[in-house]
Amino acid sequence: MASSSAGGPGSGDAAPPRRNSKRPKYSRFTQQELPACKPILTPRWVISAFLLVGIVFIPIGVISLFASQDVVEIVDRYDSVCIPKNFTNDKVKYIQSPGSKPPCHRILNVTKHMKQPIYVYYQLDNFYQNHRRYVKSRNDKQLRDPSSENDISGCKPEDSNSRGVIVPCGLIAWSLFNDTYNFSHNNQQLKVNRRGISWKSDRDHKFGKDVFPKNFQSGGLIGGGKLAYNVSLSEQEDLIVWMRTAALPTFRKLYGKIEVDLQKGDVINVTLGNYYNTYSFNGKKKLVLSTTSWLGGKNDFLGIAYLTVGGLCFFLALSFTLIYLIKPRQLGDPTFLSWNRGPGGH
Amino acid sequence: MVIRKLNEEIMLYSLVFSFDFALMCTLAAIGLGTLCFIVRTKKFFNLTATKIERKYCGFATEEQSQKGKSDHLDVDFWNLIRCFPIFDFLDWREKAKKMSGWDRFKPSRSRLGRNPTNMDQRTVPRTVTLGRVQPQAPSHRTIYCNDRDANLVLRFKGNSISTTKYNFFSFLPKGLYEQFRRVANLYFLMVSILSATPYSPVHPITNVVPLSLVLLVSLIKEAFEDWKRLQNDMTINNTLVDVLQDQRWECIPWKRLQVGDIVRVKQDGFFPADLLLLASTNPDGICYVETANLDGETNLKIRKALERTWDYLTSEKAFEFKGEVQCEQPNNSLYTFTGNLVMENQTLPLSPNQLLLRGCSLKNTQYIVGAVIFTGHETKVMMNSMNVPSKRSTLERKLDKLILALFCTLFSMCLIGAIGSGVFINKKYYFLGLDKGVEDQFNPNNRFLVALLTMLTLLTLYSTIIPISLYVSIEMIKFIQSTQFINRDINMYHAETNTPALARTSNLNEELGQVEYIFSDKTGTLTRNLMEFFKCSIGGEMYGTGITEIERGIAEQNGIKLQEQKLTNAVHEKGFNFVDERLMRGAWRNEVNADACKEFFRCLAICHTVLPEGDVSPEKIKYQAASPDEAALVIAAKNFGFFFYRRTPTAIYVRESHVERMGKVQDVSYEILNVLEFNSTRKRQSVVCRYPDGRLVLYCKGADTVIFERLTVGNDNLRKVTREHLENFGASGLRTLCLAYRDLVPDVYESWNEKFIHAKSSLRDREKKLDEVAELIEKDLILIGATAIEDKLQEGVPNCIETLSRAGIKIWVLTGDKIETAINIAYACNLMNNEMKQFIISSETDAIREVEERGNQVEIARSIKEEVKNKLKKCIDEAQQYFHNVSGPKLALVIDGKCLMYALDPSLRAMLLTLSLNCASVVCCRVSPLQKAQVTSLVKKGARKITLSIGDGANDVSMIQAAHIGVGISGLEGMQAVMASDFAIAQFRFLKDLLLVHGRWSYLRICKVVMYFFYKNLTFTLTQFWFTFYTGFSGQRFYDDWFQSLFNVIFTSFPVIILGLFEKDVSAALSKRYPELYKEGIRNAFFKWRVVATWAFFAVYQSLVFYHFVNTSSYAAESSSGKMFGLWDVSTMTFTCIVVTVNLRLLMMCNSITRWHYIGVGGSIVAWFLFIFLYSGLMTKHDRQENIYWAIYILMSTAYFYVALLLIPVAALLVDFIYQGVQRWFFPYDYQIVQEIHRHEPEDSRTDLLEIENNLTPEEARSYALSQLPRELSKHTGFAFDSPGYESFFASQRGIFAPHKAWDVAKRASMKSKPKVSKKEKH
C-alpha cells in the first residue's frame, strides 16, 4: 500500500521525524513481520514424514514385540475351581461362611524357561477399585502420621467401630485382598519374597513407620484381609500394594517374587488359600506368574501399535507416492484458485 | 433488558440442567436483577445514563426503539422515587415556587417565544420525548455570579469530571457483575458452587482456580482501562484556566472551578464549563466559537454577549459584576438554553447566543470573560457524551451457538453417565460399603436419586468441556491485535495529517475479515471535498491541459502514452489546478475570443455568493464559500487576473489586471442589484450587476441543461462545440457548469425589479414566486463557456475500491449530495461505468413533480409510493433477465432519498432488497442521516450480511452506529464520526489494509483459536468421559484436581495466544495482491459447522487413542521391576500425552511458525513437566490425598513411559496429519495455493516491499482502472453544484425576513465586513 508519505514531497522515512509525530515506530512485532518458518505441507513433505515415522516406528515395534515375546507368563484362573463341589451353586455363601477353608491345590506347568525374578500377581476382574466411593475412602494423613490417628474424614463407613477409630480406616483397607499362595516345586518349597513389591515412595512417605493397625477388621462385617497389629504400616507391603488403587476394574497386583529360575517342563504346585470374596459380584480371580523384560510384563500392545502405525505410514507413503507419480498436482497451480475455477466465481 | 437477558439465560440453563439447578439460577437471576436495579438507580443520579441512546433514538431502528423502553423505565423510576417523602429534597419544583425570580422569569420567556419544545417540557414535565431529551427536573437554578459564598448554599456540582466506570469501592462488585453477565463465567460460578458440595468428584479448586484466574485477568484489564480513563480525566481536570479572584486573574485547574465563577478564556483555549458570555475583546461583545468537538462542524459560530455586560472585560471591571442568573436545569439539549440574567434589578433574557459550551474552543477572539453556569457532568457536552456502543461480533455470536452445542453435548454425556450410574449401583459390590448408612448418591435403594445426583457430579466433572479461558484469551488476543497491530501499523499511518489508525474497540477485529457490504459516505471519505478548477471552455475553445486519472486510463487503454508536460511556472494553489499558457498572465488577450474570455472571467468574479476574508492581497485572501465549487471558481478568476477582494451588501470589488493593456491593474466596483440564489430546482444562480460605466448585465451560471434551455437563438455552432466539451469534461470525471450572460436594458430591468421586490416581500409562497420572477429575466442568455472542476478523490480511492470489489465486497455510496454529483463520483471511483445497466429511481420526475405541485401531502405520499413501487417492479423485472444471463452486464442502482423513504416502507422493502443485492453498485443520494442508518440496517438485518459503514461527518454517525462495523475518517477536524466509530482511519484507502490484512488475519486467527479451544477441551473431557464407563459411572475423576484446573489456564493457554497473535497464512503484501482470498472470510469458510464437526471428529479419535492406548498398554507390569501402576500413574501418563499432543497439534495448524511458537509450545510442555516434578515431589499438608505423590518419578523410571510417549502422540496426530495432507493435496484452500505460488519468495520486510509497491502502485492502479473503464465515452456530463446548506448572507438583504435561528450559523466574514464598512463611512 502506498504510504502517503511517499506520495508527498520526500519520503516520510527520509525526512527526519517531525516532533510530535504519531508515526508508529517500526518494530517487527507491531508490523507483524517476525521472522517465521512457513512450513508448507507439500506432497514431498507428507511422504517423507510418513516414511520417517515408518522407519522409526517399525524397528521400535519389532524390539518391543520381541521384548514382550521374551516374557513368560503363566495365568491360572482359580475362582470357581477353588470352590468345593458342594458349594458350586452358592459360592458366596461358601466364601462368607466363617471358619477355616480347606486349601485349594493348583498345578502350573512351566512351558518355557523362566528367569528369576519371577513375579507373582493376583488379578481381579470386575472389581471397581476406581469407584468414586471407594477411591476416596481412605485417609492419607492417618496412614502417614501416628498423631493424626483420629483423622478419619472420608473413611465412611469404615471409619470407626464400637472400640474406636480404625487404623487404617476406609473401604480400601477394609477390603484388603487376602488370598494366599504357596508354591512348591519338586516337593520343595519355593520361597516367595513378599518384600519390595511396593513402590519405594509409598513405603517411605505414604505409610508411616510408626503407624500401627488398630481395631482393624474387628467390626461386624469383615471385608477382607487382616493385618498384624505389631507391624508398622510401612512394612505391610501387601496393604501398600492394595491401596495403590488400580485404574481399571480389571487389574493385577504384585503378590511377591520367586527368586529362583524355573526350567521348561517344571511343574509347580500351588497351595491356595481362597478367602477373598469376588463371588458376590462375579469377579474372576487369577494367579499370574510372569517374568519381565526391560519393557515390563507380557504386553504385545505397544509392539503391535508401533508396527501398525509404522506399517500404516509406510503404506500411506507408498500410496501417496503412487498418486504423486500417476497424477501429480503442480504446486501453486493458479487454476486451483477458487476464483479461477468456476465461471463467475461467486 | 438486562433482566430479560437473564431470563433467556435461565431458559438455557433449565434446558441443560435439572430442575433444582434452574432454581439456583433463578435465585441468582433475582440477585443479579436487584444488583442491576441498584446500578440503574445510581446511573440515574449521576445523570449519565444511556445518553447515546437518547441522542440517536431519533433514528428509530429496531434496536433503538427497544432502548427507548429503557428510558420509560427511567422515567417510571423517577416517579417512584418522588413518591417517597424522603426524597423531597429532590423536588426542585417545590423550591422553585418559593423563588420570586421564577415568576418574573416566566413572562419574559413567553415574550421570547423561542424553543416551544423546551417550554412544553417544562410545563408538562412528564411528557418526555422518547429518547431525545432527558426527563427534566421541573425547575430552574439560580446562580449568583461572582459570589462563591452565596452559591455554596445551593451545592452545585464541582467541575471535575470522571468518566471512569468504577471507583475504588464499586470496582469489585460492579466489575464482577459485568463478568458474570457472561454465560460461560456464570456457568463456571455455578459449577464452582456445585463443586463445593459433597456431590462433587473434584475439589472446588478445580473450578475455582480457572474461574478466578479468568476473572482476575478480566478485572485487571478493566482496571487498566479504567486507570487510563482516570488519567485522562485527571489531565482534563488539571488543565489551567484564569479565574477571577480578588480583582486578579488567578490560574486554577478546571476541577476547582465552581458555578458562578468569572473566568477568562484566551484565544484557541477550550471552555472549561458551560459559560455565560459576558464580554469579549471583539467589538459588540462578539466572539467566535468552534464546535468541532460537539457536532463536527468546522465553520465558526458566533456568540454575542448581552449589551449590558460588554464592559466587564478587565479583572477590575469584572470584579464589580454582580448578577443573578436564573436558568434551566442542566440538560443535554445542545441547541437550547433559556434563562434570565438579573442585574441591578433588571431582568435580561438569555438565549443560546450567550452560552459557550464546554468542549468548544475560542477562535479569532483575543479573550472572553464569562460566568460559569453548568459545571462538570452537568455541562451539556458531558450530558451528551457518547459511550462507544458495545457491539458484539457475528463470530462471537456464532461462538455462543457453539457453546450451546457444547452444553447440549455436556448434557447428553451427563445423562448417559447418570443413567449408567443408576443401573450400575448394586449391593453386590460389597467392597463399596453400600450396606450401612450409605449416602443418597450411592444408595441402591433409590436408583433414580442416584442418577439425579450423579448428574450433578458429572456436571462438575465434565465442566472442562466449556472452555472457560476461551473468552478471556480471545479478549486478550483481540486487545493486543488492536492496540499493537492495528494502531501501530505504519501502512495505515497518514503522514499529512499525522494520524495513525485507531481501533476504538477491540471487539470487532475478526468482523473486519467478513465484511460483505461497505456503506460509504462521499464527501470527505471518497473525495477530499477539495474542488479544483481544472479546465474550461470559452467561446468554443477548450483550455486546460491537465489530464485526469480517468483520461490517463482511457489513453493507456488505447495504447497511447501520455506525457504530462511539467511547467515550471504553472500556478497551483488550493482550488486551482489549471495549466494553460494561453490564458495565464493576461495571455488571453491575444486569443481570438478575448472578449468572451473577459466576460467569462468577470462572470466568475461577480456571479457568486462568496465572501472574502483576510488581507486584501491575492496571496493571503481567503474565500468563504457555501460550497468549495464556488470558491474554486472565484480563485480561478483571481488567477486569471480578476481578483475579487471585497464585498459589501451592494457591491463587489474586483481588481482587474491586464484588461485594457498588459500589466495595468485597476480596481473596479460592480454594483450588485440582485442576487438570484441557487437552489436545487433552479440549478442556476444569477447576479444582476451594474458596471461603473452603467452597463447592466445579468451573469448566470448553472447546469448545462438549464442554461441551454434559456439561451438566445443563434450561434448553434458555439452551442454544439460547448456541448461536446461538456461531455468531454463529464467523461473525465469533472464537474461542469455553464456560464452565460445577458445585457439588460434599464427599462426592462426596472420593471422586472419591481416584480422581484414584490415577490420578495410576499408572505406566501415566496420561494415559488421568486423562482417565477427569476424565470422572467433569466432568458435570452448568451453562452460564454463552461467550467470544469475536479472533485479531487482521496488518494488511492479507485484502486482501493477496485481491490475491495475483487475481494467480493460490495460498496454502496450513501451521500447527501445530489444525484448528478453522486453518479459523477461513482464514475470517478470506478463504481459505475457505461457497461453497467443503470437503474435510476429518482423523485425528480415530471409525474412526481406534478403531484407535488398540487400540494396535498397524503396524495403526494400515495402517488410517490405508487411510483416507486412501479419503478422497483420494473427494475426487478428487467434485472431478472440479466440474472439468468451469465455474461449479462453488471447492474447498478441509483436511488434518491425521497424515493428511498418510500422504498424502505415495509411493503416495498423486500423488493428493494432483492434489487439492490443483485446490483454490483448502489448509489443512494440525497439521503438523510436517518436513511443512511436505515439502508445499513436493511442490509444488516434484511440480508444478514456483515456491513461496514465509513464516514467522516456528524451526518454519518447514525450509519456508523447502525452497521456491524463503523469506521470513522480521522485526522480531519470533526471528531463526531470518529467518536461513534469502532475503527478510525485517516484515509479511505486504508480500508484495504484494515480489511484485507488485519481483518482477514484476525478472522483467521480467531477462528483457529476458537476451533483449537474447542478441540483441546473436548479431547480432554472425552478421556474423562471414557473413564467414567470403567468406574461404574460413579463420576470418579481421572485426573488430579490440579491437572484439570491448570490444563486450560497454564498448560495449553500460552501457545494458543501466540497462535492468535502471530498466525499468518500469507503475507500482508500477498493479502492485498490476492484480494480474492478475502472471500473465504465472507463465506465464513473457517467457522462452519462442517469445520466444527471435523474438529470434533479428531477430538473423539484422539481422546480414544489417549484413553485406550494408555490403559491397554499399562495392563501388565511396566518395567523390569514388575511393579504395577495405580490409577494416578495411569492418569498422569495420559495427561502427559494429552499435553504433549495438544500442544503439538497447535504447531501443526500454524502456517507461520515464529520463535514465539517454539517458546510457547515448548514452554507449555516444559511447564507441565516442571509442574508435575514439583507437585509430585512435594508432600503438602493441605492436600486431601497424596495421589500424585512421586507418580511422575515412578513413571519416568520405567522404559514404558518413553516408549508410550513416543507412540501415543504420533498415533493421535497421524489422522490429523493425513487429513491435512489430503486436504491440501486434493481440496486446497485458496490461501494454500497462494502460499505455494510464492513459496520460494522470502518474505521481505513489508517496508521494503512497500517501496517497490510504491513504484508500481500508479501503474497497477491504472491497469485496474483499465479493466474497469468504460469502452466508450460516457454520455453523461458531470454537472454538479452544491447548494448552501443554510441561509446565506444574502438572505437578510432587502427586507427579507429570515427566521432567526437560535444557534445561528454565522459567517465571521459577514459579521466583520459590516462594522468595517460602517466605520469607513463614519470616517
PDB file of N, CA and C in Angstrom, chain A residues 1-2 4 6 18 22 31-33 37-38 119 121 130 132-133 140 144 199 205-206 244-245 277 292 297 299 306 320 329 332 338-339, chain B residues 430 432-433 439 488 495 498 989 1005 1030 1034 1064 1113 1117 1120 1122 1124 1127 1129 1153 1186 1189 1203 1224-1225 1230 1236 1243 1246 1250 1253-1254:
ATOM      1  N   MET A   1       0.859  -1.186   0.000  1.00  0.00           N
ATOM      2  CA  MET A   1       0.000   0.000   0.000  1.00  0.00           C
ATOM      3  C   MET A   1       0.884   1.220   0.000  1.00  0.00           C
ATOM      4  N   ALA A   2       0.557   2.101  -0.873  1.00  0.00           N
ATOM      5  CA  ALA A   2       1.377   3.288  -0.974  1.00  0.00           C
ATOM      6  C   ALA A   2       1.209   4.129   0.268  1.00  0.00           C
ATOM      7  N   SER A   4       1.322   7.414   2.166  1.00  0.00           N
ATOM      8  CA  SER A   4       1.131   8.744   1.613  1.00  0.00           C
ATOM      9  C   SER A   4       2.410   9.548   1.694  1.00  0.00           C
ATOM     10  N   ALA A   6       5.218   8.691   0.898  1.00  0.00           N
ATOM     11  CA  ALA A   6       5.990   8.517  -0.319  1.00  0.00           C
ATOM     12  C   ALA A   6       5.393   9.346  -1.438  1.00  0.00           C
ATOM     13  N   ARG A  18       9.080  14.311  12.378  1.00  0.00           N
ATOM     14  CA  ARG A  18       8.621  15.547  12.977  1.00  0.00           C
ATOM     15  C   ARG A  18       8.464  15.382  14.479  1.00  0.00           C
ATOM     16  N   LYS A  22       3.035  11.167  15.222  1.00  0.00           N
ATOM     17  CA  LYS A  22       2.387   9.990  15.793  1.00  0.00           C
ATOM     18  C   LYS A  22       2.701   8.765  14.956  1.00  0.00           C
ATOM     19  N   GLN A  31       4.581  -4.616  13.303  1.00  0.00           N
ATOM     20  CA  GLN A  31       4.277  -4.693  11.884  1.00  0.00           C
ATOM     21  C   GLN A  31       4.019  -6.136  11.464  1.00  0.00           C
ATOM     22  N   GLN A  32       4.004  -7.021  12.411  1.00  0.00           N
ATOM     23  CA  GLN A  32       3.708  -8.432  12.180  1.00  0.00           C
ATOM     24  C   GLN A  32       4.634  -9.034  11.140  1.00  0.00           C
ATOM     25  N   GLU A  33       5.901  -8.713  11.274  1.00  0.00           N
ATOM     26  CA  GLU A  33       6.868  -9.244  10.329  1.00  0.00           C
ATOM     27  C   GLU A  33       7.926 -10.066  11.036  1.00  0.00           C
ATOM     28  N   CYS A  37       9.103 -19.418  10.231  1.00  0.00           N
ATOM     29  CA  CYS A  37       9.251 -20.547   9.335  1.00  0.00           C
ATOM     30  C   CYS A  37       7.868 -20.868   8.824  1.00  0.00           C
ATOM     31  N   LYS A  38       7.758 -21.047   7.500  1.00  0.00           N
ATOM     32  CA  LYS A  38       6.425 -21.275   6.941  1.00  0.00           C
ATOM     33  C   LYS A  38       6.362 -22.637   6.305  1.00  0.00           C
ATOM     34  N   TYR A 119       7.697 -62.907  38.925  1.00  0.00           N
ATOM     35  CA  TYR A 119       6.748 -62.117  39.712  1.00  0.00           C
ATOM     36  C   TYR A 119       5.428 -62.851  39.825  1.00  0.00           C
ATOM     37  N   TYR A 121       1.570 -62.414  40.580  1.00  0.00           N
ATOM     38  CA  TYR A 121       0.498 -61.413  40.628  1.00  0.00           C
ATOM     39  C   TYR A 121      -0.822 -62.085  40.934  1.00  0.00           C
ATOM     40  N   ASN A 130     -11.652 -48.334  41.264  1.00  0.00           N
ATOM     41  CA  ASN A 130     -11.656 -46.925  40.868  1.00  0.00           C
ATOM     42  C   ASN A 130     -13.021 -46.272  41.054  1.00  0.00           C
ATOM     43  N   ARG A 132     -15.786 -44.111  42.667  1.00  0.00           N
ATOM     44  CA  ARG A 132     -15.573 -42.863  43.388  1.00  0.00           C
ATOM     45  C   ARG A 132     -15.689 -43.050  44.898  1.00  0.00           C
ATOM     46  N   ARG A 133     -16.684 -43.821  45.300  1.00  0.00           N
ATOM     47  CA  ARG A 133     -16.869 -44.029  46.726  1.00  0.00           C
ATOM     48  C   ARG A 133     -15.690 -44.777  47.329  1.00  0.00           C
ATOM     49  N   ASP A 140      -5.068 -40.374  53.988  1.00  0.00           N
ATOM     50  CA  ASP A 140      -3.620 -40.470  53.832  1.00  0.00           C
ATOM     51  C   ASP A 140      -2.868 -39.954  55.056  1.00  0.00           C
ATOM     52  N   ARG A 144      -0.027 -41.947  57.412  1.00  0.00           N
ATOM     53  CA  ARG A 144       1.336 -41.475  57.442  1.00  0.00           C
ATOM     54  C   ARG A 144       1.795 -41.097  58.840  1.00  0.00           C
ATOM     55  N   TRP A 199       6.037 -49.695  45.607  1.00  0.00           N
ATOM     56  CA  TRP A 199       6.926 -48.617  45.202  1.00  0.00           C
ATOM     57  C   TRP A 199       7.546 -48.002  46.446  1.00  0.00           C
ATOM     58  N   HIS A 205       7.054 -42.671  52.301  1.00  0.00           N
ATOM     59  CA  HIS A 205       6.404 -41.399  52.584  1.00  0.00           C
ATOM     60  C   HIS A 205       4.926 -41.483  52.852  1.00  0.00           C
ATOM     61  N   LYS A 206       4.281 -42.512  52.309  1.00  0.00           N
ATOM     62  CA  LYS A 206       2.832 -42.513  52.447  1.00  0.00           C
ATOM     63  C   LYS A 206       2.360 -43.341  53.628  1.00  0.00           C
ATOM     64  N   ARG A 244      -2.668 -48.820  46.527  1.00  0.00           N
ATOM     65  CA  ARG A 244      -2.413 -48.049  45.303  1.00  0.00           C
ATOM     66  C   ARG A 244      -3.487 -48.484  44.313  1.00  0.00           C
ATOM     67  N   THR A 245      -4.606 -47.757  44.383  1.00  0.00           N
ATOM     68  CA  THR A 245      -5.794 -48.229  43.668  1.00  0.00           C
ATOM     69  C   THR A 245      -5.556 -48.306  42.172  1.00  0.00           C
ATOM     70  N   ASN A 277     -13.614 -62.679  48.748  1.00  0.00           N
ATOM     71  CA  ASN A 277     -14.917 -62.785  48.113  1.00  0.00           C
ATOM     72  C   ASN A 277     -14.978 -61.939  46.843  1.00  0.00           C
ATOM     73  N   THR A 292       9.778 -60.517  33.564  1.00  0.00           N
ATOM     74  CA  THR A 292       9.659 -59.211  32.916  1.00  0.00           C
ATOM     75  C   THR A 292      10.809 -58.981  31.965  1.00  0.00           C
ATOM     76  N   GLY A 297       5.960 -56.365  31.757  1.00  0.00           N
ATOM     77  CA  GLY A 297       5.375 -57.693  31.599  1.00  0.00           C
ATOM     78  C   GLY A 297       4.975 -57.999  30.176  1.00  0.00           C
ATOM     79  N   ASN A 299       3.061 -57.840  27.250  1.00  0.00           N
ATOM     80  CA  ASN A 299       2.041 -56.978  26.690  1.00  0.00           C
ATOM     81  C   ASN A 299       2.453 -56.653  25.263  1.00  0.00           C
ATOM     82  N   TYR A 306       3.000 -50.000  17.571  1.00  0.00           N
ATOM     83  CA  TYR A 306       4.121 -49.401  16.839  1.00  0.00           C
ATOM     84  C   TYR A 306       4.169 -49.929  15.424  1.00  0.00           C
ATOM     85  N   PHE A 320       0.711 -42.440  -1.400  1.00  0.00           N
ATOM     86  CA  PHE A 320       0.856 -41.030  -1.777  1.00  0.00           C
ATOM     87  C   PHE A 320       1.870 -40.878  -2.905  1.00  0.00           C
ATOM     88  N   ARG A 329       0.059 -33.154  -8.704  1.00  0.00           N
ATOM     89  CA  ARG A 329      -0.545 -31.819  -8.657  1.00  0.00           C
ATOM     90  C   ARG A 329       0.584 -30.828  -8.606  1.00  0.00           C
ATOM     91  N   GLY A 332       1.170 -24.793  -6.435  1.00  0.00           N
ATOM     92  CA  GLY A 332       0.868 -23.409  -6.761  1.00  0.00           C
ATOM     93  C   GLY A 332       0.253 -23.247  -8.129  1.00  0.00           C
ATOM     94  N   SER A 338     -10.014 -20.585  -6.336  1.00  0.00           N
ATOM     95  CA  SER A 338     -11.466 -20.696  -6.468  1.00  0.00           C
ATOM     96  C   SER A 338     -12.003 -19.708  -7.496  1.00  0.00           C
ATOM     97  N   TRP A 339     -11.390 -18.541  -7.553  1.00  0.00           N
ATOM     98  CA  TRP A 339     -11.932 -17.549  -8.483  1.00  0.00           C
ATOM     99  C   TRP A 339     -11.506 -17.822  -9.921  1.00  0.00           C
TER     100      TRP A 339
ATOM    101  N   TYR B 430     -19.899 -55.365  47.451  1.00  0.00           N
ATOM    102  CA  TYR B 430     -19.836 -55.153  48.901  1.00  0.00           C
ATOM    103  C   TYR B 430     -18.682 -54.262  49.303  1.00  0.00           C
ATOM    104  N   LEU B 432     -17.860 -51.630  48.218  1.00  0.00           N
ATOM    105  CA  LEU B 432     -18.201 -50.212  48.207  1.00  0.00           C
ATOM    106  C   LEU B 432     -18.935 -49.812  49.479  1.00  0.00           C
ATOM    107  N   GLY B 433     -19.172 -50.792  50.324  1.00  0.00           N
ATOM    108  CA  GLY B 433     -19.811 -50.494  51.604  1.00  0.00           C
ATOM    109  C   GLY B 433     -21.175 -49.870  51.454  1.00  0.00           C
ATOM    110  N   GLU B 439     -24.780 -42.822  51.763  1.00  0.00           N
ATOM    111  CA  GLU B 439     -25.397 -41.551  51.377  1.00  0.00           C
ATOM    112  C   GLU B 439     -26.259 -41.741  50.135  1.00  0.00           C
ATOM    113  N   ARG B 488      -0.724   0.418  15.374  1.00  0.00           N
ATOM    114  CA  ARG B 488       0.672   0.736  15.089  1.00  0.00           C
ATOM    115  C   ARG B 488       1.111   0.338  13.696  1.00  0.00           C
ATOM    116  N   ALA B 495       0.754  10.451   6.901  1.00  0.00           N
ATOM    117  CA  ALA B 495       1.753  11.420   7.327  1.00  0.00           C
ATOM    118  C   ALA B 495       1.238  12.852   7.262  1.00  0.00           C
ATOM    119  N   ASN B 498      -0.783  13.374  10.095  1.00  0.00           N
ATOM    120  CA  ASN B 498      -0.136  12.813  11.279  1.00  0.00           C
ATOM    121  C   ASN B 498      -1.100  11.950  12.085  1.00  0.00           C
ATOM    122  N   ARG B 989      -8.469   4.686   1.604  1.00  0.00           N
ATOM    123  CA  ARG B 989      -7.680   3.578   1.042  1.00  0.00           C
ATOM    124  C   ARG B 989      -7.114   2.664   2.111  1.00  0.00           C
ATOM    125  N   ARG B1005      -7.310 -15.946  12.626  1.00  0.00           N
ATOM    126  CA  ARG B1005      -6.730 -16.250  13.928  1.00  0.00           C
ATOM    127  C   ARG B1005      -7.800 -16.618  14.930  1.00  0.00           C
ATOM    128  N   TYR B1030     -15.692 -46.952  32.953  1.00  0.00           N
ATOM    129  CA  TYR B1030     -14.948 -48.015  33.630  1.00  0.00           C
ATOM    130  C   TYR B1030     -14.916 -47.832  35.134  1.00  0.00           C
ATOM    131  N   SER B1034     -19.437 -43.833  38.418  1.00  0.00           N
ATOM    132  CA  SER B1034     -19.506 -43.215  39.730  1.00  0.00           C
ATOM    133  C   SER B1034     -19.092 -41.759  39.682  1.00  0.00           C
ATOM    134  N   LYS B1064      -0.341 -16.347  10.420  1.00  0.00           N
ATOM    135  CA  LYS B1064      -0.414 -15.625   9.157  1.00  0.00           C
ATOM    136  C   LYS B1064      -0.459 -16.662   8.078  1.00  0.00           C
ATOM    137  N   SER B1113      -1.993 -50.466  27.275  1.00  0.00           N
ATOM    138  CA  SER B1113      -0.561 -50.754  27.343  1.00  0.00           C
ATOM    139  C   SER B1113      -0.069 -50.849  28.778  1.00  0.00           C
ATOM    140  N   ALA B1117       2.801 -55.335  33.906  1.00  0.00           N
ATOM    141  CA  ALA B1117       3.817 -54.519  34.554  1.00  0.00           C
ATOM    142  C   ALA B1117       4.505 -53.625  33.535  1.00  0.00           C
ATOM    143  N   SER B1120      10.950 -53.604  34.416  1.00  0.00           N
ATOM    144  CA  SER B1120      11.525 -54.890  34.810  1.00  0.00           C
ATOM    145  C   SER B1120      11.358 -55.145  36.300  1.00  0.00           C
ATOM    146  N   GLY B1122       8.630 -55.181  37.794  1.00  0.00           N
ATOM    147  CA  GLY B1122       7.420 -55.949  37.970  1.00  0.00           C
ATOM    148  C   GLY B1122       6.317 -55.255  38.722  1.00  0.00           C
ATOM    149  N   MET B1124       3.311 -52.570  39.656  1.00  0.00           N
ATOM    150  CA  MET B1124       2.178 -52.131  38.840  1.00  0.00           C
ATOM    151  C   MET B1124       1.889 -50.652  39.067  1.00  0.00           C
ATOM    152  N   LEU B1127      -4.002 -46.001  39.628  1.00  0.00           N
ATOM    153  CA  LEU B1127      -4.852 -45.085  38.876  1.00  0.00           C
ATOM    154  C   LEU B1127      -4.138 -43.775  38.548  1.00  0.00           C
ATOM    155  N   ASP B1129      -0.983 -43.047  38.424  1.00  0.00           N
ATOM    156  CA  ASP B1129       0.135 -43.140  37.494  1.00  0.00           C
ATOM    157  C   ASP B1129      -0.387 -43.160  36.073  1.00  0.00           C
ATOM    158  N   ILE B1153       5.446 -20.151  11.671  1.00  0.00           N
ATOM    159  CA  ILE B1153       5.925 -20.530  12.992  1.00  0.00           C
ATOM    160  C   ILE B1153       7.091 -19.640  13.371  1.00  0.00           C
ATOM    161  N   GLU B1186      -2.605 -37.809  48.829  1.00  0.00           N
ATOM    162  CA  GLU B1186      -1.363 -37.595  48.093  1.00  0.00           C
ATOM    163  C   GLU B1186      -1.306 -38.563  46.938  1.00  0.00           C
ATOM    164  N   TYR B1189       1.655 -38.209  44.526  1.00  0.00           N
ATOM    165  CA  TYR B1189       2.980 -38.212  45.115  1.00  0.00           C
ATOM    166  C   TYR B1189       3.912 -39.188  44.400  1.00  0.00           C
ATOM    167  N   VAL B1203       8.606 -45.114  25.732  1.00  0.00           N
ATOM    168  CA  VAL B1203       8.103 -45.790  24.531  1.00  0.00           C
ATOM    169  C   VAL B1203       6.689 -45.328  24.226  1.00  0.00           C
ATOM    170  N   ARG B1224      -4.867 -30.627   1.660  1.00  0.00           N
ATOM    171  CA  ARG B1224      -4.050 -29.692   0.898  1.00  0.00           C
ATOM    172  C   ARG B1224      -3.807 -30.205  -0.514  1.00  0.00           C
ATOM    173  N   TRP B1225      -3.669 -31.506  -0.598  1.00  0.00           N
ATOM    174  CA  TRP B1225      -3.353 -32.075  -1.881  1.00  0.00           C
ATOM    175  C   TRP B1225      -4.537 -32.014  -2.843  1.00  0.00           C
ATOM    176  N   ASP B1230      -7.738 -21.525  -1.048  1.00  0.00           N
ATOM    177  CA  ASP B1230      -7.071 -20.555  -1.918  1.00  0.00           C
ATOM    178  C   ASP B1230      -5.756 -20.078  -1.314  1.00  0.00           C
ATOM    179  N   GLU B1236       1.758 -21.606  -2.013  1.00  0.00           N
ATOM    180  CA  GLU B1236       2.614 -22.432  -2.856  1.00  0.00           C
ATOM    181  C   GLU B1236       3.220 -21.618  -3.989  1.00  0.00           C
ATOM    182  N   GLU B1243       9.988 -13.717   2.593  1.00  0.00           N
ATOM    183  CA  GLU B1243       9.138 -12.586   2.954  1.00  0.00           C
ATOM    184  C   GLU B1243      10.013 -11.448   3.416  1.00  0.00           C
ATOM    185  N   ARG B1246       8.052  -5.761   5.140  1.00  0.00           N
ATOM    186  CA  ARG B1246       6.981  -5.176   4.368  1.00  0.00           C
ATOM    187  C   ARG B1246       7.340  -3.771   3.896  1.00  0.00           C
ATOM    188  N   LEU B1250       7.100  -2.248   0.305  1.00  0.00           N
ATOM    189  CA  LEU B1250       6.363  -1.006   0.164  1.00  0.00           C
ATOM    190  C   LEU B1250       6.968  -0.126  -0.909  1.00  0.00           C
ATOM    191  N   GLU B1253       6.332  -1.459  -4.162  1.00  0.00           N
ATOM    192  CA  GLU B1253       4.922  -1.299  -4.469  1.00  0.00           C
ATOM    193  C   GLU B1253       4.595   0.144  -4.805  1.00  0.00           C
ATOM    194  N   ASN B1254       5.272   1.019  -4.119  1.00  0.00           N
ATOM    195  CA  ASN B1254       5.033   2.424  -4.361  1.00  0.00           C
ATOM    196  C   ASN B1254       5.238   2.764  -5.824  1.00  0.00           C
TER     197      ASN B1254
END
